[in-house]
Short mmCIF file of N, CA and C in Angstrom, two decimals:
data_model
loop_
_atom_site.label_atom_id
_atom_site.label_comp_id
_atom_site.label_asym_id
_atom_site.label_seq_id
_atom_site.Cartn_x
_atom_site.Cartn_y
_atom_site.Cartn_z
N MET A 1 2.94 -18.25 -10.06
CA MET A 1 2.66 -16.87 -9.73
C MET A 1 1.21 -16.72 -9.28
N LYS A 2 0.28 -17.40 -9.96
CA LYS A 2 -1.13 -17.30 -9.57
C LYS A 2 -1.36 -17.85 -8.17
N SER A 3 -0.65 -18.94 -7.81
CA SER A 3 -0.84 -19.51 -6.48
C SER A 3 -0.29 -18.59 -5.39
N ILE A 4 0.79 -17.87 -5.69
CA ILE A 4 1.34 -16.91 -4.73
C ILE A 4 0.33 -15.79 -4.49
N LEU A 5 -0.23 -15.25 -5.57
CA LEU A 5 -1.21 -14.18 -5.45
C LEU A 5 -2.45 -14.67 -4.71
N ALA A 6 -2.91 -15.86 -5.02
CA ALA A 6 -4.09 -16.40 -4.35
C ALA A 6 -3.83 -16.60 -2.85
N THR A 7 -2.65 -17.09 -2.52
CA THR A 7 -2.29 -17.27 -1.11
C THR A 7 -2.24 -15.93 -0.39
N CYS A 8 -1.59 -14.95 -1.02
CA CYS A 8 -1.49 -13.62 -0.41
C CYS A 8 -2.87 -12.99 -0.23
N LEU A 9 -3.71 -13.10 -1.25
CA LEU A 9 -5.05 -12.50 -1.15
C LEU A 9 -5.88 -13.20 -0.07
N ALA A 10 -5.76 -14.52 0.05
CA ALA A 10 -6.49 -15.25 1.10
C ALA A 10 -6.03 -14.80 2.47
N PHE A 11 -4.71 -14.64 2.64
CA PHE A 11 -4.18 -14.17 3.91
C PHE A 11 -4.69 -12.78 4.23
N LEU A 12 -4.63 -11.89 3.24
CA LEU A 12 -5.04 -10.51 3.47
C LEU A 12 -6.53 -10.42 3.78
N CYS A 13 -7.34 -11.20 3.10
CA CYS A 13 -8.78 -11.19 3.37
C CYS A 13 -9.07 -11.73 4.77
N ALA A 14 -8.35 -12.74 5.18
CA ALA A 14 -8.57 -13.32 6.51
C ALA A 14 -8.20 -12.35 7.62
N THR A 15 -7.16 -11.55 7.40
CA THR A 15 -6.74 -10.63 8.44
C THR A 15 -7.49 -9.30 8.39
N ALA A 16 -8.21 -9.04 7.32
CA ALA A 16 -8.91 -7.77 7.19
C ALA A 16 -9.97 -7.57 8.27
N LEU A 17 -10.49 -8.65 8.82
CA LEU A 17 -11.52 -8.53 9.84
C LEU A 17 -11.01 -7.90 11.12
N HIS A 18 -9.69 -7.90 11.34
CA HIS A 18 -9.11 -7.32 12.54
C HIS A 18 -9.08 -5.79 12.49
N ALA A 19 -9.14 -5.24 11.30
CA ALA A 19 -9.03 -3.79 11.14
C ALA A 19 -10.20 -3.07 11.77
N GLN A 20 -9.94 -1.85 12.27
CA GLN A 20 -10.97 -1.13 12.98
C GLN A 20 -11.39 0.16 12.28
N SER A 21 -10.49 1.11 12.11
CA SER A 21 -10.89 2.44 11.67
C SER A 21 -11.02 2.60 10.16
N ILE A 22 -10.38 1.78 9.38
CA ILE A 22 -10.50 1.85 7.93
C ILE A 22 -11.46 0.74 7.50
N ALA A 23 -12.61 1.12 7.02
CA ALA A 23 -13.60 0.13 6.59
C ALA A 23 -13.19 -0.46 5.24
N PRO A 24 -13.43 -1.74 5.04
CA PRO A 24 -13.17 -2.33 3.73
C PRO A 24 -13.98 -1.59 2.65
N ARG A 25 -13.39 -1.43 1.50
CA ARG A 25 -14.06 -0.76 0.38
C ARG A 25 -13.49 -1.30 -0.92
N ASP A 26 -14.18 -1.07 -2.01
CA ASP A 26 -13.75 -1.58 -3.30
C ASP A 26 -12.32 -1.16 -3.61
N GLY A 27 -11.52 -2.13 -4.02
CA GLY A 27 -10.17 -1.86 -4.45
C GLY A 27 -9.14 -1.74 -3.34
N TRP A 28 -9.57 -1.81 -2.10
CA TRP A 28 -8.66 -1.64 -0.96
C TRP A 28 -8.37 -2.99 -0.32
N ILE A 29 -7.17 -3.09 0.24
CA ILE A 29 -6.80 -4.16 1.15
C ILE A 29 -6.60 -3.48 2.50
N VAL A 30 -7.26 -4.01 3.54
CA VAL A 30 -7.18 -3.45 4.89
C VAL A 30 -6.81 -4.58 5.83
N ILE A 31 -5.66 -4.43 6.52
CA ILE A 31 -5.15 -5.51 7.35
C ILE A 31 -4.90 -4.98 8.76
N GLY A 32 -5.68 -5.44 9.70
CA GLY A 32 -5.44 -5.11 11.10
C GLY A 32 -4.32 -5.96 11.66
N THR A 33 -3.55 -5.39 12.58
CA THR A 33 -2.44 -6.13 13.18
C THR A 33 -2.47 -5.94 14.70
N ASP A 34 -1.63 -6.69 15.38
CA ASP A 34 -1.42 -6.50 16.81
C ASP A 34 -0.20 -5.63 17.08
N LYS A 35 0.44 -5.15 16.02
CA LYS A 35 1.66 -4.36 16.16
C LYS A 35 1.31 -2.91 16.49
N PRO A 36 2.16 -2.24 17.27
CA PRO A 36 2.00 -0.80 17.43
C PRO A 36 2.40 -0.09 16.14
N HIS A 37 1.95 1.14 15.99
CA HIS A 37 2.16 1.91 14.76
C HIS A 37 3.64 1.97 14.36
N ALA A 38 4.52 2.33 15.27
CA ALA A 38 5.94 2.48 14.93
C ALA A 38 6.55 1.18 14.43
N GLU A 39 6.17 0.07 15.03
CA GLU A 39 6.71 -1.22 14.60
C GLU A 39 6.20 -1.59 13.21
N LEU A 40 4.90 -1.40 12.97
CA LEU A 40 4.35 -1.71 11.65
C LEU A 40 4.99 -0.81 10.59
N LEU A 41 5.18 0.45 10.89
CA LEU A 41 5.81 1.36 9.94
C LEU A 41 7.24 0.92 9.64
N ASP A 42 8.00 0.57 10.64
CA ASP A 42 9.36 0.07 10.43
C ASP A 42 9.37 -1.21 9.61
N ASP A 43 8.45 -2.13 9.93
CA ASP A 43 8.38 -3.39 9.20
C ASP A 43 7.96 -3.17 7.74
N LEU A 44 7.08 -2.18 7.50
CA LEU A 44 6.69 -1.85 6.13
C LEU A 44 7.90 -1.34 5.36
N LYS A 45 8.66 -0.45 5.94
CA LYS A 45 9.85 0.09 5.27
C LYS A 45 10.85 -1.01 4.93
N THR A 46 11.04 -1.94 5.86
CA THR A 46 11.94 -3.08 5.62
C THR A 46 11.42 -3.95 4.48
N ALA A 47 10.12 -4.21 4.47
CA ALA A 47 9.51 -5.06 3.43
C ALA A 47 9.58 -4.39 2.06
N VAL A 48 9.40 -3.09 2.01
CA VAL A 48 9.50 -2.37 0.74
C VAL A 48 10.89 -2.56 0.14
N LYS A 49 11.91 -2.33 0.94
CA LYS A 49 13.29 -2.46 0.47
C LYS A 49 13.60 -3.90 0.06
N ALA A 50 13.14 -4.86 0.87
CA ALA A 50 13.40 -6.27 0.58
C ALA A 50 12.77 -6.72 -0.73
N ASN A 51 11.73 -6.03 -1.16
CA ASN A 51 11.03 -6.39 -2.39
C ASN A 51 11.40 -5.47 -3.56
N LYS A 52 12.57 -4.86 -3.44
CA LYS A 52 13.16 -4.06 -4.51
C LYS A 52 12.26 -2.93 -5.00
N MET A 53 11.56 -2.32 -4.04
CA MET A 53 10.79 -1.12 -4.32
C MET A 53 11.40 0.00 -3.48
N GLY A 54 10.99 1.22 -3.74
CA GLY A 54 11.53 2.34 -3.00
C GLY A 54 10.45 3.17 -2.35
N ILE A 55 10.80 3.79 -1.24
CA ILE A 55 9.88 4.73 -0.60
C ILE A 55 10.14 6.08 -1.26
N VAL A 56 9.14 6.56 -1.98
CA VAL A 56 9.26 7.77 -2.76
C VAL A 56 8.76 8.98 -1.97
N THR A 57 7.72 8.78 -1.17
CA THR A 57 7.14 9.85 -0.37
C THR A 57 6.70 9.31 0.99
N GLN A 58 6.62 10.21 1.96
CA GLN A 58 6.02 9.91 3.26
C GLN A 58 5.31 11.17 3.73
N ALA A 59 4.15 10.99 4.30
CA ALA A 59 3.43 12.14 4.85
C ALA A 59 2.53 11.66 5.97
N GLY A 60 2.32 12.54 6.92
CA GLY A 60 1.41 12.25 8.01
C GLY A 60 1.18 13.51 8.82
N PRO A 61 -0.03 13.74 9.26
CA PRO A 61 -0.35 14.98 9.96
C PRO A 61 -0.09 14.96 11.46
N THR A 62 0.31 13.83 12.02
CA THR A 62 0.39 13.70 13.47
C THR A 62 1.36 14.70 14.10
N GLY A 63 2.58 14.80 13.56
CA GLY A 63 3.58 15.71 14.13
C GLY A 63 3.16 17.17 14.02
N ALA A 64 2.64 17.56 12.87
CA ALA A 64 2.21 18.95 12.68
C ALA A 64 1.02 19.27 13.59
N ALA A 65 0.12 18.32 13.76
CA ALA A 65 -1.02 18.54 14.65
C ALA A 65 -0.53 18.72 16.09
N LYS A 66 0.43 17.89 16.49
CA LYS A 66 0.98 17.99 17.85
C LYS A 66 1.61 19.36 18.09
N ALA A 67 2.30 19.88 17.08
CA ALA A 67 2.92 21.20 17.19
C ALA A 67 1.86 22.29 17.37
N ARG A 68 0.65 22.01 16.92
CA ARG A 68 -0.46 22.95 17.06
C ARG A 68 -1.26 22.70 18.33
N GLY A 69 -0.82 21.71 19.14
CA GLY A 69 -1.52 21.40 20.38
C GLY A 69 -2.69 20.45 20.22
N ILE A 70 -2.72 19.75 19.08
CA ILE A 70 -3.81 18.82 18.79
C ILE A 70 -3.26 17.40 18.82
N THR A 71 -3.90 16.52 19.55
CA THR A 71 -3.48 15.13 19.62
C THR A 71 -4.40 14.29 18.74
N ILE A 72 -3.79 13.61 17.77
CA ILE A 72 -4.52 12.69 16.89
C ILE A 72 -3.75 11.39 16.84
N PRO A 73 -4.42 10.30 16.45
CA PRO A 73 -3.72 9.02 16.34
C PRO A 73 -2.59 9.10 15.31
N GLU A 74 -1.56 8.30 15.52
CA GLU A 74 -0.46 8.21 14.56
C GLU A 74 -1.00 7.71 13.22
N ASN A 75 -0.54 8.29 12.15
CA ASN A 75 -0.82 7.76 10.82
C ASN A 75 0.24 8.26 9.86
N ARG A 76 0.54 7.42 8.90
CA ARG A 76 1.58 7.76 7.93
C ARG A 76 1.19 7.17 6.57
N ILE A 77 1.32 7.99 5.56
CA ILE A 77 1.12 7.55 4.18
C ILE A 77 2.51 7.36 3.59
N VAL A 78 2.74 6.20 3.00
CA VAL A 78 4.06 5.86 2.45
C VAL A 78 3.88 5.54 0.97
N GLY A 79 4.43 6.40 0.12
CA GLY A 79 4.35 6.20 -1.33
C GLY A 79 5.47 5.29 -1.80
N VAL A 80 5.10 4.24 -2.53
CA VAL A 80 6.05 3.20 -2.91
C VAL A 80 6.01 3.00 -4.43
N PHE A 81 7.20 2.95 -5.03
CA PHE A 81 7.31 2.68 -6.47
C PHE A 81 8.78 2.42 -6.76
N ASN A 82 9.12 2.19 -8.02
CA ASN A 82 10.52 2.18 -8.42
C ASN A 82 10.63 2.63 -9.86
N ASN A 83 11.83 2.99 -10.27
CA ASN A 83 12.02 3.57 -11.60
C ASN A 83 11.73 2.59 -12.71
N ASP A 84 12.00 1.31 -12.50
CA ASP A 84 11.71 0.31 -13.52
C ASP A 84 10.23 0.32 -13.86
N PHE A 85 9.37 0.29 -12.83
CA PHE A 85 7.94 0.34 -13.09
C PHE A 85 7.53 1.68 -13.68
N ALA A 86 8.13 2.77 -13.22
CA ALA A 86 7.78 4.09 -13.74
C ALA A 86 8.01 4.18 -15.25
N VAL A 87 9.16 3.73 -15.70
CA VAL A 87 9.48 3.77 -17.12
C VAL A 87 8.51 2.90 -17.92
N LYS A 88 8.21 1.73 -17.40
CA LYS A 88 7.29 0.82 -18.11
C LYS A 88 5.87 1.37 -18.14
N VAL A 89 5.40 1.95 -17.04
CA VAL A 89 4.05 2.53 -17.02
C VAL A 89 3.99 3.70 -18.00
N LEU A 90 4.99 4.56 -17.98
CA LEU A 90 5.02 5.70 -18.91
C LEU A 90 4.97 5.27 -20.36
N ALA A 91 5.55 4.13 -20.66
CA ALA A 91 5.52 3.64 -22.04
C ALA A 91 4.10 3.25 -22.47
N THR A 92 3.22 3.01 -21.51
CA THR A 92 1.85 2.61 -21.84
C THR A 92 0.87 3.77 -21.74
N SER A 93 1.09 4.66 -20.77
CA SER A 93 0.15 5.76 -20.52
C SER A 93 0.82 6.86 -19.71
N THR A 94 1.02 8.00 -20.32
CA THR A 94 1.59 9.13 -19.59
C THR A 94 0.65 9.54 -18.45
N ALA A 95 -0.64 9.52 -18.71
CA ALA A 95 -1.62 9.93 -17.69
C ALA A 95 -1.59 9.02 -16.46
N ALA A 96 -1.33 7.74 -16.64
CA ALA A 96 -1.34 6.80 -15.52
C ALA A 96 -0.29 7.12 -14.48
N MET A 97 0.78 7.79 -14.86
CA MET A 97 1.84 8.10 -13.90
C MET A 97 1.40 9.08 -12.82
N ILE A 98 0.26 9.75 -13.00
CA ILE A 98 -0.26 10.61 -11.93
C ILE A 98 -0.53 9.79 -10.67
N GLU A 99 -0.72 8.50 -10.82
CA GLU A 99 -1.04 7.62 -9.70
C GLU A 99 0.19 7.13 -8.94
N ALA A 100 1.37 7.36 -9.49
CA ALA A 100 2.59 6.90 -8.82
C ALA A 100 3.14 8.01 -7.93
N PRO A 101 3.65 7.69 -6.79
CA PRO A 101 3.76 6.34 -6.22
C PRO A 101 2.42 5.86 -5.67
N ILE A 102 2.28 4.57 -5.61
CA ILE A 102 1.10 3.97 -4.99
C ILE A 102 1.35 3.93 -3.49
N ARG A 103 0.32 4.19 -2.72
CA ARG A 103 0.52 4.44 -1.29
C ARG A 103 0.03 3.31 -0.39
N PHE A 104 0.81 3.08 0.65
CA PHE A 104 0.39 2.31 1.81
C PHE A 104 -0.02 3.32 2.88
N TYR A 105 -0.95 2.93 3.74
CA TYR A 105 -1.43 3.82 4.80
C TYR A 105 -1.36 3.05 6.12
N VAL A 106 -0.57 3.55 7.06
CA VAL A 106 -0.41 2.93 8.37
C VAL A 106 -1.14 3.81 9.38
N THR A 107 -2.16 3.25 10.02
CA THR A 107 -2.98 4.02 10.96
C THR A 107 -2.97 3.38 12.34
N GLU A 108 -2.95 4.23 13.35
CA GLU A 108 -3.00 3.77 14.74
C GLU A 108 -4.46 3.62 15.16
N GLU A 109 -4.75 2.51 15.83
CA GLU A 109 -6.10 2.24 16.31
C GLU A 109 -6.23 2.69 17.77
N PRO A 110 -7.46 2.87 18.25
CA PRO A 110 -7.66 3.30 19.64
C PRO A 110 -7.03 2.38 20.69
N ASP A 111 -6.88 1.09 20.36
CA ASP A 111 -6.31 0.15 21.32
C ASP A 111 -4.78 0.09 21.25
N GLY A 112 -4.16 0.95 20.43
CA GLY A 112 -2.70 0.99 20.33
C GLY A 112 -2.12 0.12 19.23
N THR A 113 -2.95 -0.69 18.59
CA THR A 113 -2.47 -1.49 17.47
C THR A 113 -2.50 -0.64 16.20
N ALA A 114 -2.02 -1.20 15.11
CA ALA A 114 -1.99 -0.46 13.85
C ALA A 114 -2.59 -1.28 12.72
N THR A 115 -3.08 -0.57 11.73
CA THR A 115 -3.68 -1.15 10.54
C THR A 115 -2.89 -0.73 9.33
N LEU A 116 -2.69 -1.65 8.38
CA LEU A 116 -2.05 -1.37 7.11
C LEU A 116 -3.11 -1.43 6.02
N SER A 117 -3.19 -0.39 5.23
CA SER A 117 -4.18 -0.33 4.15
C SER A 117 -3.50 0.14 2.87
N TYR A 118 -4.07 -0.28 1.74
CA TYR A 118 -3.62 0.24 0.46
C TYR A 118 -4.65 -0.08 -0.61
N LYS A 119 -4.64 0.75 -1.65
CA LYS A 119 -5.43 0.45 -2.84
C LYS A 119 -4.58 -0.47 -3.71
N THR A 120 -5.19 -1.50 -4.25
CA THR A 120 -4.41 -2.40 -5.11
C THR A 120 -3.98 -1.65 -6.37
N PRO A 121 -2.78 -1.91 -6.83
CA PRO A 121 -2.32 -1.25 -8.05
C PRO A 121 -3.25 -1.46 -9.25
N SER A 122 -3.84 -2.65 -9.38
CA SER A 122 -4.75 -2.86 -10.51
C SER A 122 -5.99 -1.97 -10.39
N PHE A 123 -6.44 -1.69 -9.17
CA PHE A 123 -7.55 -0.77 -8.95
C PHE A 123 -7.12 0.66 -9.29
N VAL A 124 -5.94 1.03 -8.85
CA VAL A 124 -5.42 2.38 -9.09
C VAL A 124 -5.25 2.66 -10.58
N PHE A 125 -4.75 1.68 -11.31
CA PHE A 125 -4.48 1.90 -12.74
C PHE A 125 -5.66 1.55 -13.65
N ALA A 126 -6.74 1.03 -13.10
CA ALA A 126 -7.90 0.64 -13.91
C ALA A 126 -8.42 1.76 -14.82
N PRO A 127 -8.49 3.00 -14.37
CA PRO A 127 -9.02 4.05 -15.26
C PRO A 127 -8.18 4.30 -16.52
N TYR A 128 -6.97 3.76 -16.56
CA TYR A 128 -6.06 4.03 -17.67
C TYR A 128 -5.88 2.83 -18.60
N LEU A 129 -6.64 1.76 -18.37
CA LEU A 129 -6.45 0.55 -19.16
C LEU A 129 -6.85 0.71 -20.61
N ASP A 130 -7.82 1.57 -20.91
CA ASP A 130 -8.17 1.81 -22.31
C ASP A 130 -6.97 2.37 -23.07
N GLU A 131 -6.20 3.20 -22.39
CA GLU A 131 -5.03 3.81 -23.00
C GLU A 131 -3.81 2.89 -22.91
N GLY A 132 -3.61 2.27 -21.76
CA GLY A 132 -2.40 1.47 -21.52
C GLY A 132 -2.49 0.03 -21.97
N GLY A 133 -3.71 -0.44 -22.17
CA GLY A 133 -3.92 -1.78 -22.70
C GLY A 133 -3.42 -2.92 -21.84
N ALA A 134 -3.18 -4.03 -22.52
CA ALA A 134 -2.77 -5.27 -21.85
C ALA A 134 -1.43 -5.12 -21.13
N THR A 135 -0.55 -4.28 -21.65
CA THR A 135 0.75 -4.10 -21.01
C THR A 135 0.59 -3.43 -19.65
N LEU A 136 -0.22 -2.38 -19.59
CA LEU A 136 -0.46 -1.72 -18.31
C LEU A 136 -1.18 -2.66 -17.35
N ASP A 137 -2.11 -3.42 -17.86
CA ASP A 137 -2.82 -4.39 -17.02
C ASP A 137 -1.84 -5.41 -16.43
N ALA A 138 -0.91 -5.89 -17.22
CA ALA A 138 0.09 -6.85 -16.73
C ALA A 138 1.00 -6.21 -15.69
N LEU A 139 1.40 -4.96 -15.92
CA LEU A 139 2.23 -4.26 -14.94
C LEU A 139 1.48 -4.08 -13.62
N ALA A 140 0.21 -3.72 -13.71
CA ALA A 140 -0.60 -3.53 -12.50
C ALA A 140 -0.73 -4.84 -11.73
N LYS A 141 -0.93 -5.93 -12.44
CA LYS A 141 -1.04 -7.24 -11.77
C LYS A 141 0.29 -7.65 -11.13
N ASP A 142 1.38 -7.34 -11.80
CA ASP A 142 2.70 -7.60 -11.22
C ASP A 142 2.86 -6.79 -9.93
N LEU A 143 2.45 -5.54 -9.97
CA LEU A 143 2.50 -4.71 -8.77
C LEU A 143 1.55 -5.21 -7.69
N ASP A 144 0.38 -5.73 -8.08
CA ASP A 144 -0.53 -6.33 -7.09
C ASP A 144 0.18 -7.41 -6.29
N THR A 145 0.89 -8.28 -7.00
CA THR A 145 1.61 -9.37 -6.34
C THR A 145 2.71 -8.81 -5.43
N ARG A 146 3.43 -7.84 -5.93
CA ARG A 146 4.53 -7.27 -5.14
C ARG A 146 3.99 -6.54 -3.90
N PHE A 147 2.89 -5.78 -4.05
CA PHE A 147 2.32 -5.08 -2.90
C PHE A 147 1.75 -6.06 -1.89
N ALA A 148 1.14 -7.14 -2.34
CA ALA A 148 0.63 -8.16 -1.42
C ALA A 148 1.78 -8.80 -0.66
N THR A 149 2.89 -9.05 -1.33
CA THR A 149 4.06 -9.63 -0.67
C THR A 149 4.63 -8.67 0.37
N ILE A 150 4.71 -7.40 0.01
CA ILE A 150 5.19 -6.38 0.96
C ILE A 150 4.27 -6.33 2.17
N ALA A 151 2.97 -6.28 1.92
CA ALA A 151 2.00 -6.20 3.03
C ALA A 151 2.11 -7.41 3.94
N GLU A 152 2.19 -8.59 3.36
CA GLU A 152 2.28 -9.80 4.18
C GLU A 152 3.54 -9.78 5.05
N ALA A 153 4.66 -9.38 4.46
CA ALA A 153 5.89 -9.30 5.24
C ALA A 153 5.80 -8.25 6.35
N ALA A 154 5.17 -7.14 6.06
CA ALA A 154 5.06 -6.06 7.04
C ALA A 154 4.19 -6.44 8.23
N VAL A 155 3.10 -7.15 7.99
CA VAL A 155 2.16 -7.44 9.08
C VAL A 155 2.55 -8.68 9.89
N ASN A 156 3.45 -9.51 9.36
CA ASN A 156 3.89 -10.71 10.09
C ASN A 156 5.11 -10.46 10.93
#
């Protein structure tokens, strides 16, 4: 399991240099791609399902802006989680569930390519570790691996 996570993190770090509009920051993974926005979004949805997670929410201002006569780059926030993780997280910290679903962010770049970004689950759940303890930490690390696998599948 550690070698899978290390491989995924090495891949994600290597591809992060391609990203344009989302700057790297603490706790984030930012992966630039050569894919157009619609393709990356479709590939993300496929990868989420293939990794036994669910799309819980989706939001993006592009369509509403267009209806108002404003043109902005495509972007979509995709909230991902599943009930198994929800029940387990709740058993460790009721407060931590405010962070679910954890989100992927697909943004269109000026050159027509798209970037995939997300906060790592261990970063998202870090403020609740005093309450959730080692069990929440283990769940977050499990989610880190699953989100890295989803991201790798989506960008390839």
